[in-house]
Amino acid sequence: MKFVYVNYFPYRDLPKDFPEKYESVWVNIPSELYDREKGHVMFNEVIDQYEHAVDAGFDAIGFNEHHGNAYGLDNSPNIMAAHLARKVAKSDKTCLALIGDSLALYNPPLRVAEELSMLDTVTGGRVIAAFPAGTSMDTNFVYGVPPAELRDRFNEAFELIKQAWTRSEPFTFNGKYTQLKNVNLWPRPYQQPHPPIWLPGSGSIETWDYCVKNDIPYYFLSYSGHAKAQTFYDGFWEHRQKLGKDMNPYWAGFNQPILVSETDEQAEKDYAEHVKYFLKTLLHIPGKFAEAPGYRSAESVAKNMVSQFALHGKSRYSSNEFSWKQAVESGTIIAGSPATVRDKLKEIIKSFRVGTITGNFSVGSMPHHLAIKNIDLFSKEVMPHLQGIWDDEYPVVGWPEAAHNKLNKAALIKNSI
Amino acid sequence: MQTPETIEIPIRGGISKVLVKGEGKPVIFLHGAGGLRWDAYLEELSKEYKVYAPFFPGVAGTTGTAALDLRNLWDVVLYYYDLFDLLGFDQVDLIGHSFGGMLAAEMAATDSRRFNNLLLLCPAGLWKEEIEKRLPSMEGDLSAKLFYDNDSPIAKAALAMPEDPEVLLQVLIESQVILAEATRFMWPIADKGLNRRLPRIRSNTMVVWGREDQILSSEYAYEFQRAIPGCQLEILEQSSHFPQLEHLENVVELTKRLLTADLVRK
């Protein structure tokens, strides 16, 4: 079982009355709400937290990409990962999971192939390349990609990157959106033929169908709780079975905010207000920005509209009134004492059948000391009890070799030129 | 109101569909991003003209832009030229509303000789920061902004949704498809260089706009008038984005005036 430390890197200090007073946390959030001094501190604390997570023995640290928002300040996952690359290279086994890189936003997308090759080279083969389509707010409203073109652009960029990593001779790429006369990647990826690829998504069937057919790990991003996630994974595994594919849990991952404290009561005391800030303030996104026309298929959107989950007005992100109990019971978060979190995680790992959990450990307005406490308690009291799950049953797939053979400062030194 | 005939035209290995009704001089109507409905305006026109209203590719079971590989506005213009050729029109009168107005303007700017008379009903296609600061285009819940008075019978009829959930689903899917397709050619802002091409228009042109248009500011009406040689302009009070429905009689009269004018090529 693998655990990825993820930090959404939120802006932690929006006004208390933000959801009432402002329209959106994304796209048109006023810049005067950003304090550059606080930003400076937050950036450095987040990097400290990532470093702490490497020392704590996570299997990977993961980075997102968002734009024009206070939900996640990481505009560039590759730049953030670069800060941690050396630390990772010197660690026992920790990898860099680039969960962000929204391929349609890079021009030319070859840039992604290059930067991940650079990171893979620095770390001696510890990069995981996870490519999401990106949210509508990021890709359409802020970065201006026509919504109906997003997935087509993504697919073409994905193709270009795979070719750039694998073709041994310089070649010409004549795409619909990208034309390059001479694709000739230097440096080459350290991992051969290329870093493992994952596709994250929020359940759109096209993506996970593609993953199943091409044996690419899919990992599911959802805030909708465990009931919905269970339905998704049931469908996913049934689909693999139908196609005669193996049932190795490492083909699936799950994304989950995880909050550990000494006791269940203390967890609520420690984290409730920060979770509330996450759900009510950082996910305060109006319908008009949640989904540009064409971002999803017309059929999916229309179905939602018929079931009264209208596009206009309401958002597919906004939640109802905040209640800690409700957030825990629905599975929006996993929180409590080490024993509670262990049991709950064990339960969903088994019932979803997932080999990787990407945990969001720095939630909402959580201050630095609590973020560190959460990392410590999870890595000492929870993670060691769960890492053995699947060990005797399935080989690890979709992870760098370094993650399971503990490569090794020695190898780096031995091979130095 | 008799329903129009739907004709299917095989085109580029796919299918286009056109609503047709009336007798007389042919006129083509290009619908906006809300989709094509046979409304009172088209019905009135069909009493005097033979109205051809094509669906934008991808709507109503027609072959979509992806399958036709229409990548940009130029591709779309040439697609419509092909369609007009298949309909047998060397020269024809052209009306376009909103997104359809932008397409009509692009078609006329590319080759004015194809179009004698050109009517643009609150067309998209221009973008100016100072205008957008006063009234941003196409933001938020558009359906609430289409009409000057949402409680008027005209607005209620136009915005009415079917109650049967199955039918409703189909209507919503269609409306999402056309919105997504139109958005494809207007994203992130509906300025794809039309302002550079408008001065090429030599057709007999009229622009009609609702003064209170909440979707596309009526200030753009003057920009179109300035850019198109000899362009006539009519701005209608107490009207938002559907002047042809909100001032039906008036716009029908204006349309007839334009379409019957003797052609004087500029």
XYZ file of C-alpha atoms in Angstrom:
683
model
C 0.000 0.000 0.000
C 1.368 3.407 -1.012
C 0.723 6.800 0.535
C 1.259 10.120 -1.204
C 1.515 13.313 0.796
C -0.354 16.101 -0.958
C -0.597 19.704 0.102
C -3.240 21.731 -1.715
C -1.359 24.783 -0.713
C -4.368 26.957 0.101
C -4.312 30.658 0.849
C -5.142 30.328 4.521
C -6.263 33.776 5.476
C -9.315 34.899 3.527
C -11.826 37.002 5.476
C -14.317 35.141 7.687
C -17.244 36.508 5.693
C -15.708 35.627 2.330
C -18.481 33.273 1.140
C -21.155 35.869 1.889
C -19.270 38.854 0.609
C -17.498 37.586 -2.493
C -18.662 35.758 -5.554
C -15.924 33.199 -6.019
C -12.640 31.870 -4.659
C -11.538 31.215 -8.232
C -11.280 33.339 -11.388
C -12.439 36.728 -10.097
C -11.292 36.710 -6.463
C -10.048 40.262 -5.739
C -6.280 40.523 -5.629
C -6.383 42.905 -2.661
C -7.292 39.909 -0.499
C -3.816 38.518 -1.142
C -1.168 39.629 1.360
C 2.289 39.148 -0.128
C 3.979 38.950 3.289
C 1.625 36.198 4.377
C 2.109 34.560 0.982
C 5.861 34.539 1.554
C 5.439 32.805 4.892
C 2.870 30.327 3.561
C 5.043 29.311 0.607
C 7.987 28.576 2.851
C 5.887 26.754 5.413
C 4.406 24.577 2.697
C 7.863 23.667 1.446
C 8.832 22.881 5.055
C 5.793 20.625 5.291
C 6.768 18.800 2.114
C 10.296 18.320 3.434
C 8.859 17.034 6.677
C 6.718 14.572 4.742
C 9.815 13.243 2.953
C 11.540 12.716 6.304
C 8.386 11.096 7.645
C 8.700 8.373 5.017
C 5.804 8.946 2.656
C 6.066 6.935 -0.545
C 5.678 10.110 -2.569
C 4.941 13.783 -2.290
C 2.421 15.147 -4.768
C 1.891 18.508 -6.436
C -1.126 20.128 -8.054
C -1.692 22.885 -10.575
C -4.240 25.666 -10.181
C -4.605 29.184 -11.516
C -6.237 32.439 -10.505
C -7.493 31.222 -7.165
C -6.982 30.979 -3.414
C -7.884 27.268 -3.252
C -4.409 26.177 -4.249
C -1.514 28.558 -4.816
C 0.586 26.058 -6.722
C 0.549 27.498 -10.235
C 3.402 25.272 -11.277
C 3.712 21.747 -9.893
C 7.047 21.323 -11.624
C 8.574 24.361 -9.939
C 7.337 23.191 -6.555
C 8.634 19.684 -7.201
C 11.992 21.139 -8.216
C 12.381 22.587 -4.707
C 12.000 19.106 -3.278
C 13.837 17.101 -5.938
C 17.204 16.959 -4.182
C 15.651 16.135 -0.838
C 13.704 13.350 -2.493
C 16.792 12.024 -4.291
C 18.576 11.656 -0.981
C 15.661 10.023 0.817
C 15.197 6.293 1.215
C 12.355 5.819 -1.191
C 10.181 8.915 -1.537
C 9.101 9.816 -5.085
C 7.790 12.975 -6.741
C 4.197 12.621 -7.909
C 3.403 15.353 -10.403
C -0.347 15.238 -10.051
C -0.843 18.641 -11.628
C 0.502 19.170 -15.115
C -2.669 20.043 -17.015
C -1.349 19.184 -20.442
C -3.647 21.397 -22.514
C -2.203 24.464 -20.799
C 1.373 24.027 -22.000
C 2.518 25.452 -25.278
C 4.170 23.472 -26.606
C 3.241 20.568 -24.314
C 6.724 19.237 -24.993
C 7.678 21.451 -22.060
C 6.056 18.936 -19.711
C 8.071 16.077 -21.187
C 11.226 18.141 -20.725
C 10.591 19.295 -17.177
C 9.597 15.860 -15.960
C 12.682 14.437 -17.618
C 14.742 16.998 -15.736
C 13.112 16.078 -12.429
C 13.442 12.387 -13.199
C 17.118 12.899 -13.935
C 17.816 14.880 -10.762
C 16.005 12.320 -8.599
C 17.517 9.317 -10.359
C 14.171 8.003 -11.517
C 11.655 8.938 -8.908
C 9.091 10.825 -10.915
C 5.453 9.801 -11.329
C 3.682 11.663 -14.119
C 0.001 12.128 -13.364
C -1.844 14.193 -15.921
C -5.269 15.672 -15.160
C -7.483 17.518 -17.606
C -7.680 20.330 -15.046
C -10.704 22.130 -13.656
C -12.886 24.302 -15.837
C -11.972 27.314 -13.719
C -8.258 26.779 -14.328
C -8.267 25.666 -17.932
C -11.198 27.530 -19.491
C -11.839 30.613 -17.400
C -8.287 31.508 -16.401
C -6.109 29.920 -19.086
C -8.583 30.524 -21.911
C -8.685 27.076 -23.518
C -11.991 26.639 -25.389
C -13.883 24.146 -23.224
C -14.954 21.921 -26.105
C -11.299 21.629 -27.183
C -9.841 20.839 -23.767
C -9.925 17.044 -23.930
C -8.861 16.931 -27.551
C -5.909 19.183 -26.760
C -5.104 17.065 -23.711
C -5.129 13.852 -25.750
C -2.867 15.300 -28.411
C -0.445 16.675 -25.816
C -0.416 13.297 -24.048
C 0.468 11.609 -27.320
C 3.259 14.091 -28.013
C 4.753 13.613 -24.540
C 4.709 9.815 -24.781
C 6.361 9.966 -28.193
C 8.955 12.486 -27.021
C 9.872 10.169 -24.150
C 9.980 6.960 -26.140
C 11.068 7.648 -29.726
C 14.791 7.319 -30.045
C 15.299 9.445 -33.157
C 14.365 13.119 -33.561
C 10.923 13.293 -35.168
C 8.330 15.691 -36.544
C 5.009 16.088 -34.779
C 2.158 17.319 -36.958
C -0.760 17.759 -34.582
C -3.968 19.693 -34.724
C -2.856 22.064 -31.999
C 0.904 21.587 -31.908
C 3.273 21.362 -34.843
C 6.950 20.770 -34.169
C 9.483 20.131 -36.884
C 12.152 18.743 -34.584
C 11.199 16.930 -31.424
C 14.416 15.848 -29.804
C 14.258 15.463 -26.079
C 17.334 16.208 -24.002
C 17.683 15.143 -21.239
C 16.013 11.768 -21.690
C 13.957 10.466 -18.775
C 16.054 8.555 -16.247
C 13.364 5.880 -16.016
C 13.011 3.820 -19.164
C 10.994 3.984 -21.234
C 9.505 6.824 -19.178
C 8.182 7.680 -15.690
C 5.026 5.820 -14.712
C 1.911 7.644 -15.865
C -1.285 8.006 -13.855
C -4.460 9.703 -14.919
C -6.398 11.487 -12.206
C -10.026 12.360 -12.795
C -13.355 13.010 -11.190
C -15.030 9.963 -12.640
C -15.662 10.858 -16.285
C -16.053 7.539 -18.025
C -13.839 8.395 -21.025
C -10.803 8.769 -18.774
C -11.092 5.650 -16.686
C -12.134 3.552 -19.643
C -8.915 4.675 -21.320
C -6.949 3.798 -18.179
C -8.434 0.333 -17.951
C -7.797 -0.422 -21.606
C -4.209 0.850 -21.523
C -3.222 -0.386 -18.053
C -2.690 3.054 -16.618
C -3.439 3.662 -12.940
C -6.485 5.851 -12.464
C -6.922 7.867 -9.383
C -10.197 9.323 -8.345
C -10.574 12.874 -7.104
C -13.779 13.381 -5.234
C -15.242 15.378 -2.409
C -18.560 13.639 -2.705
C -17.962 11.114 0.038
C -17.496 7.381 0.160
C -20.898 6.241 -1.059
C -20.349 7.803 -4.471
C -16.746 6.659 -4.553
C -17.830 3.074 -3.831
C -20.207 3.166 -6.799
C -17.380 4.463 -8.942
C -14.876 1.778 -7.896
C -17.443 -0.992 -8.266
C -17.890 0.125 -11.874
C -14.158 0.471 -12.418
C -13.305 -3.044 -11.212
C -16.235 -4.606 -12.993
C -14.993 -2.971 -16.189
C -11.481 -4.360 -15.722
C -12.858 -7.797 -15.013
C -15.057 -7.700 -18.099
C -12.062 -6.857 -20.255
C -10.120 -9.735 -18.765
C -7.702 -7.440 -16.944
C -6.078 -8.320 -13.625
C -7.479 -6.981 -10.358
C -4.262 -5.502 -8.976
C -5.323 -2.704 -6.576
C -2.427 -0.549 -7.743
C -4.437 0.239 -10.879
C -6.554 2.510 -8.693
C -5.907 5.340 -6.295
C -8.068 7.510 -4.129
C -7.756 11.072 -2.971
C -8.800 11.930 0.548
C -8.323 14.684 3.134
C -6.889 12.923 6.205
C -6.710 14.484 9.673
C -5.224 12.741 12.689
C -5.146 13.903 16.287
C -4.769 12.276 19.714
C -8.468 11.459 20.030
C -11.614 11.812 17.937
C -12.700 14.744 20.091
C -9.338 16.425 19.808
C -9.437 16.010 16.028
C -12.622 18.014 15.894
C -11.111 20.645 18.200
C -7.951 20.833 16.134
C -9.332 20.718 12.636
C -13.038 21.588 12.446
C -12.640 25.268 11.697
C -10.000 24.533 9.052
C -12.134 21.922 7.357
C -15.007 24.377 7.405
C -12.770 26.969 5.750
C -11.852 24.387 3.123
C -15.420 23.373 2.333
C -17.174 26.707 2.696
C -14.546 29.230 1.638
C -12.025 27.452 -0.586
C -14.758 25.610 -2.481
C -16.908 28.714 -2.804
C -17.310 28.547 -6.560
C -20.463 29.706 -8.331
C -22.120 27.695 -11.074
C -21.010 30.177 -13.694
C -17.359 29.248 -13.131
C -17.772 25.606 -12.144
C -18.250 24.436 -15.671
C -17.887 26.293 -18.974
C -20.132 25.107 -21.827
C -18.444 22.102 -23.408
C -16.158 21.226 -20.478
C -18.158 18.053 -19.912
C -20.330 16.208 -22.399
C -23.696 17.828 -23.074
C -25.390 14.681 -21.881
C -23.738 14.650 -18.447
C -24.521 18.319 -17.929
C -28.123 17.941 -19.052
C -28.641 14.952 -16.767
C -27.424 16.981 -13.814
C -29.714 19.830 -14.770
C -32.716 17.539 -14.943
C -31.930 16.132 -11.507
C -32.121 19.693 -10.184
C -28.397 19.948 -9.692
C -28.588 22.911 -11.989
C -25.539 24.383 -13.648
C -26.821 27.881 -13.090
C -26.705 29.323 -9.622
C -25.558 26.295 -7.709
C -22.140 24.851 -8.236
C -20.981 21.299 -8.367
C -18.394 22.298 -5.775
C -20.345 24.196 -3.133
C -21.523 22.158 -0.197
C -24.372 22.599 2.233
C -24.071 23.958 5.756
C -20.917 22.737 7.423
C -21.071 20.089 10.094
C -18.002 18.190 11.313
C -20.088 15.129 12.041
C -21.580 15.154 8.578
C -18.166 15.689 6.922
C -16.755 12.675 8.803
C -19.757 10.399 8.378
C -20.176 11.076 4.664
C -16.478 10.506 4.118
C -15.694 13.967 2.794
C -12.799 13.726 5.241
C -11.244 10.939 7.259
C -10.517 12.284 10.711
C -10.057 11.221 14.296
C -7.668 9.363 16.544
C -4.943 7.202 14.966
C -7.090 4.130 15.606
C -10.160 5.688 14.007
C -8.230 6.823 10.940
C -6.488 3.436 10.650
C -9.761 1.551 10.756
C -11.530 3.838 8.350
C -8.657 3.815 5.872
C -8.328 0.041 6.084
C -12.018 -0.246 5.357
C -11.995 1.967 2.263
C -8.694 0.590 0.964
C -10.278 -2.859 0.999
C -13.735 -1.882 -0.202
C -12.521 0.465 -2.955
C -9.635 -1.881 -3.693
C -7.029 0.853 -4.060
C -3.235 0.561 -3.933
C -2.520 4.257 -3.548
C -4.018 6.888 -1.280
C -3.147 10.477 -2.026
C -3.823 12.205 1.258
C -4.524 15.878 1.582
C -2.868 16.594 4.910
C -2.904 20.363 4.983
C -6.517 21.335 4.862
C -8.074 24.760 4.624
C -6.756 27.341 7.046
C -4.692 24.823 9.031
C -1.654 26.548 10.593
C 1.852 25.183 10.166
C 2.149 23.506 13.579
C -1.054 21.524 13.018
C 0.058 20.542 9.532
C 3.255 19.156 11.056
C 1.357 17.417 13.848
C -0.913 15.779 11.280
C 2.060 14.523 9.267
C 3.754 13.180 12.410
C 0.745 11.361 13.801
C -0.180 9.889 10.442
C 3.318 8.743 9.558
C 4.008 7.254 13.006
C 0.652 5.931 14.152
C -1.284 5.189 10.996
C 0.834 4.640 7.903
C 3.068 1.838 9.268
C -0.024 -0.211 10.102
C -1.401 0.005 6.595
C 1.646 -0.163 4.347
C 1.648 -3.941 4.334
C -1.811 -4.233 2.814
C -1.646 -6.014 -0.569
C 2.044 -6.909 -0.045
C 1.583 -10.657 -0.234
C -1.063 -10.547 -2.893
C -0.038 -8.159 -5.654
C 3.125 -6.696 -7.135
C 3.364 -2.927 -7.156
C 2.563 -1.444 -10.568
C 2.593 2.161 -11.678
C 5.400 3.206 -9.318
C 9.081 3.947 -9.959
C 11.458 1.119 -9.158
C 12.980 3.376 -6.525
C 9.773 3.199 -4.537
C 10.160 -0.489 -3.889
C 13.833 -1.256 -4.019
C 14.819 1.612 -1.769
C 17.314 3.221 -4.119
C 19.666 4.538 -2.451
C 22.031 7.237 -1.827
C 24.805 4.732 -2.339
C 23.813 4.171 -5.933
C 23.822 7.892 -6.579
C 27.301 8.255 -5.183
C 28.657 5.161 -6.861
C 27.438 6.307 -10.232
C 28.621 9.882 -9.943
C 30.859 10.851 -12.812
C -48.245 27.896 -37.055
C -47.407 25.122 -39.481
C -44.172 23.378 -38.769
C -41.426 23.958 -41.295
C -40.034 21.158 -43.394
C -36.664 19.721 -42.338
C -34.418 18.948 -45.271
C -31.269 16.888 -44.933
C -28.245 17.791 -47.009
C -25.370 15.326 -47.308
C -22.219 17.372 -46.868
C -18.547 16.371 -46.536
C -19.439 12.817 -45.633
C -21.901 13.999 -42.986
C -25.376 15.437 -42.730
C -26.609 18.999 -42.415
C -30.228 19.857 -41.625
C -32.120 22.945 -42.665
C -35.584 24.115 -41.641
C -37.403 25.407 -44.711
C -40.729 27.173 -45.037
C -42.473 29.654 -47.326
C -42.457 30.676 -50.939
C -40.727 33.501 -52.684
C -37.289 34.978 -52.549
C -34.946 32.791 -50.476
C -33.383 34.104 -47.287
C -31.057 32.269 -44.924
C -31.265 32.622 -41.142
C -28.345 31.627 -38.888
C -29.318 31.004 -35.276
C -27.465 32.006 -32.102
C -25.789 30.060 -29.310
C -29.181 29.279 -27.796
C -30.047 27.057 -30.736
C -32.622 27.114 -33.499
C -36.329 27.364 -32.774
C -38.942 28.081 -35.392
C -40.205 31.235 -33.714
C -42.688 33.991 -34.571
C -40.063 36.000 -36.447
C -39.186 33.143 -38.805
C -42.865 32.348 -39.189
C -43.659 35.937 -40.197
C -40.758 36.013 -42.641
C -41.898 32.749 -44.194
C -45.167 34.435 -45.222
C -43.250 36.512 -47.715
C -39.968 34.680 -48.273
C -38.694 31.162 -48.504
C -36.773 30.915 -45.240
C -33.845 28.512 -44.925
C -32.614 28.052 -41.353
C -29.675 25.616 -41.080
C -28.753 24.028 -37.771
C -25.189 24.680 -36.667
C -23.111 21.481 -37.071
C -23.607 19.078 -34.171
C -27.159 20.101 -33.312
C -30.368 18.191 -34.043
C -28.614 15.069 -35.236
C -26.365 16.857 -37.729
C -22.687 16.026 -38.111
C -20.669 18.059 -35.614
C -17.638 20.294 -35.971
C -15.281 17.609 -34.616
C -16.365 15.010 -37.185
C -16.298 17.642 -39.944
C -12.912 18.786 -38.622
C -13.963 22.455 -38.544
C -11.096 23.843 -36.493
C -11.616 27.562 -36.781
C -13.927 30.237 -38.123
C -12.429 30.057 -41.585
C -13.315 26.364 -41.758
C -16.841 27.235 -40.627
C -17.231 29.955 -43.269
C -16.146 27.565 -46.025
C -18.468 24.875 -44.679
C -21.403 27.257 -45.000
C -20.311 28.281 -48.498
C -20.435 24.587 -49.417
C -23.864 24.278 -47.833
C -25.188 27.322 -49.701
C -23.776 25.888 -52.943
C -25.557 22.600 -52.261
C -28.778 24.547 -51.666
C -28.206 26.151 -55.055
C -27.484 29.702 -53.963
C -24.863 31.677 -55.842
C -26.214 34.809 -54.249
C -28.628 34.967 -51.357
C -29.814 37.224 -48.551
C -28.450 36.414 -45.139
C -29.728 37.063 -41.615
C -27.753 36.132 -38.519
C -28.601 36.451 -34.852
C -25.989 36.746 -32.098
C -23.396 33.967 -32.708
C -25.136 33.449 -36.070
C -24.703 37.181 -36.695
C -20.989 36.848 -36.129
C -20.871 33.952 -38.602
C -22.942 35.915 -41.125
C -20.597 38.883 -40.819
C -17.556 36.615 -41.280
C -19.131 35.040 -44.380
C -19.960 38.406 -45.912
C -16.549 39.819 -45.042
C -14.838 36.872 -46.702
C -16.859 37.061 -49.938
C -19.508 39.794 -50.118
C -20.487 38.805 -53.647
C -22.371 35.830 -52.228
C -24.718 38.020 -50.195
C -26.886 40.830 -51.569
C -28.484 41.851 -48.307
C -27.127 41.197 -44.856
C -29.085 41.608 -41.621
C -27.184 41.321 -38.362
C -29.342 40.952 -35.249
C -27.227 41.852 -32.203
C -24.219 39.987 -33.616
C -21.305 38.731 -31.537
C -17.754 39.151 -32.798
C -16.427 42.401 -31.375
C -14.813 43.002 -28.000
C -13.678 46.254 -26.435
C -12.411 46.560 -22.912
C -14.182 49.857 -22.166
C -17.516 48.405 -23.284
C -16.993 45.170 -21.377
C -16.241 47.135 -18.207
C -19.734 48.571 -18.412
C -21.478 45.351 -19.429
C -19.482 42.131 -19.649
C -20.586 39.867 -22.487
C -22.136 36.488 -21.906
C -21.546 36.135 -18.175
C -23.480 34.128 -15.646
C -27.009 32.840 -16.091
C -27.731 33.917 -19.644
C -31.317 32.714 -19.838
C -32.377 35.362 -17.332
C -30.902 38.113 -19.496
C -32.206 37.276 -22.937
C -35.369 39.352 -22.667
C -36.039 42.882 -21.501
C -39.089 41.712 -19.567
C -38.882 38.114 -18.391
C -42.536 38.189 -17.359
C -43.783 39.122 -20.806
C -45.704 36.444 -22.711
C -42.994 36.539 -25.392
C -40.238 35.783 -22.903
C -42.271 33.156 -21.102
C -43.077 31.365 -24.339
C -39.449 31.493 -25.492
C -38.027 30.316 -22.168
C -40.664 27.652 -21.493
C -39.274 24.174 -20.880
C -41.115 20.912 -21.505
C -42.376 19.160 -18.388
C -41.870 15.576 -19.512
C -38.432 14.712 -18.057
C -37.445 12.655 -21.111
C -38.271 15.494 -23.491
C -36.684 17.996 -21.136
C -33.461 15.976 -21.096
C -33.314 15.991 -24.891
C -33.975 19.743 -25.031
C -31.278 20.399 -22.437
C -28.770 18.172 -24.228
C -29.426 20.034 -27.480
C -29.051 23.395 -25.775
C -25.789 22.293 -24.157
C -24.444 21.030 -27.473
C -25.074 24.267 -29.347
C -23.807 26.349 -26.439
C -20.604 24.294 -26.334
C -20.184 24.428 -30.114
C -20.758 28.184 -30.315
C -18.498 28.720 -27.317
C -15.752 26.826 -29.132
C -15.537 29.685 -31.647
C -16.001 32.550 -29.177
C -13.765 31.491 -26.273
C -12.391 33.074 -24.193
C -13.624 36.284 -25.814
C -15.636 36.630 -29.006
C -12.952 38.601 -30.792
C -11.346 36.525 -33.500
C -10.347 39.441 -35.713
C -13.742 40.276 -37.228
C -13.083 43.990 -36.692
C -10.223 43.769 -39.180
C -12.476 42.122 -41.756
C -15.725 44.095 -41.402
C -14.595 46.894 -43.767
C -14.491 44.264 -46.550
C -18.279 43.849 -46.424
C -19.933 45.223 -49.571
C -23.396 43.770 -49.008
C -26.374 46.002 -48.292
C -26.135 45.727 -44.523
C -28.341 46.563 -41.567
C -27.579 46.064 -37.889
C -30.486 45.759 -35.440
C -29.934 45.758 -31.690
C -31.931 45.893 -28.459
C -30.965 48.977 -26.490
C -30.999 47.018 -23.233
C -29.191 43.940 -24.524
C -27.773 42.181 -21.448
C -25.860 39.559 -23.427
C -24.001 41.733 -25.917
C -23.908 45.450 -25.196
C -25.772 47.615 -27.738
C -22.701 49.849 -27.757
C -21.252 47.309 -30.192
C -23.984 48.297 -32.655
C -22.147 51.553 -33.310
C -18.861 49.706 -33.727
C -20.390 47.519 -36.426
C -21.937 50.555 -38.090
C -18.614 52.383 -38.114
C -16.718 49.433 -39.543
C -19.106 48.260 -42.284
C -19.360 50.643 -45.278
C -22.847 52.141 -45.612
C -24.277 50.108 -42.754
C -27.758 51.023 -41.549
C -28.435 50.860 -37.837
C -31.623 50.401 -35.875
C -31.608 50.332 -32.096
C -34.862 49.282 -30.492
C -35.883 50.493 -27.055
C -37.073 48.161 -24.277
C -35.418 45.174 -25.832
C -32.610 42.874 -24.785
C -31.088 40.100 -26.917
C -34.155 39.126 -28.955
C -35.367 42.327 -30.650
C -36.886 40.207 -33.421
C -39.302 38.697 -30.888
C -39.679 41.622 -28.520
C -40.441 43.981 -31.428
C -41.668 41.422 -33.899
C -43.643 43.691 -36.215
C -41.003 46.358 -36.261
C -38.128 43.972 -37.020
C -40.137 42.150 -39.681
C -40.777 45.515 -41.348
C -37.096 46.436 -41.109
C -36.168 43.066 -42.551
C -38.531 43.495 -45.486
C -37.233 46.996 -46.091
C -33.694 45.672 -46.246
C -34.464 42.638 -48.363
C -36.533 44.521 -50.934
C -34.076 47.360 -51.371
C -32.536 47.601 -54.806
C -29.076 46.235 -54.733
C -26.486 48.948 -55.006
C -23.105 47.369 -54.672
C -20.734 49.609 -52.870
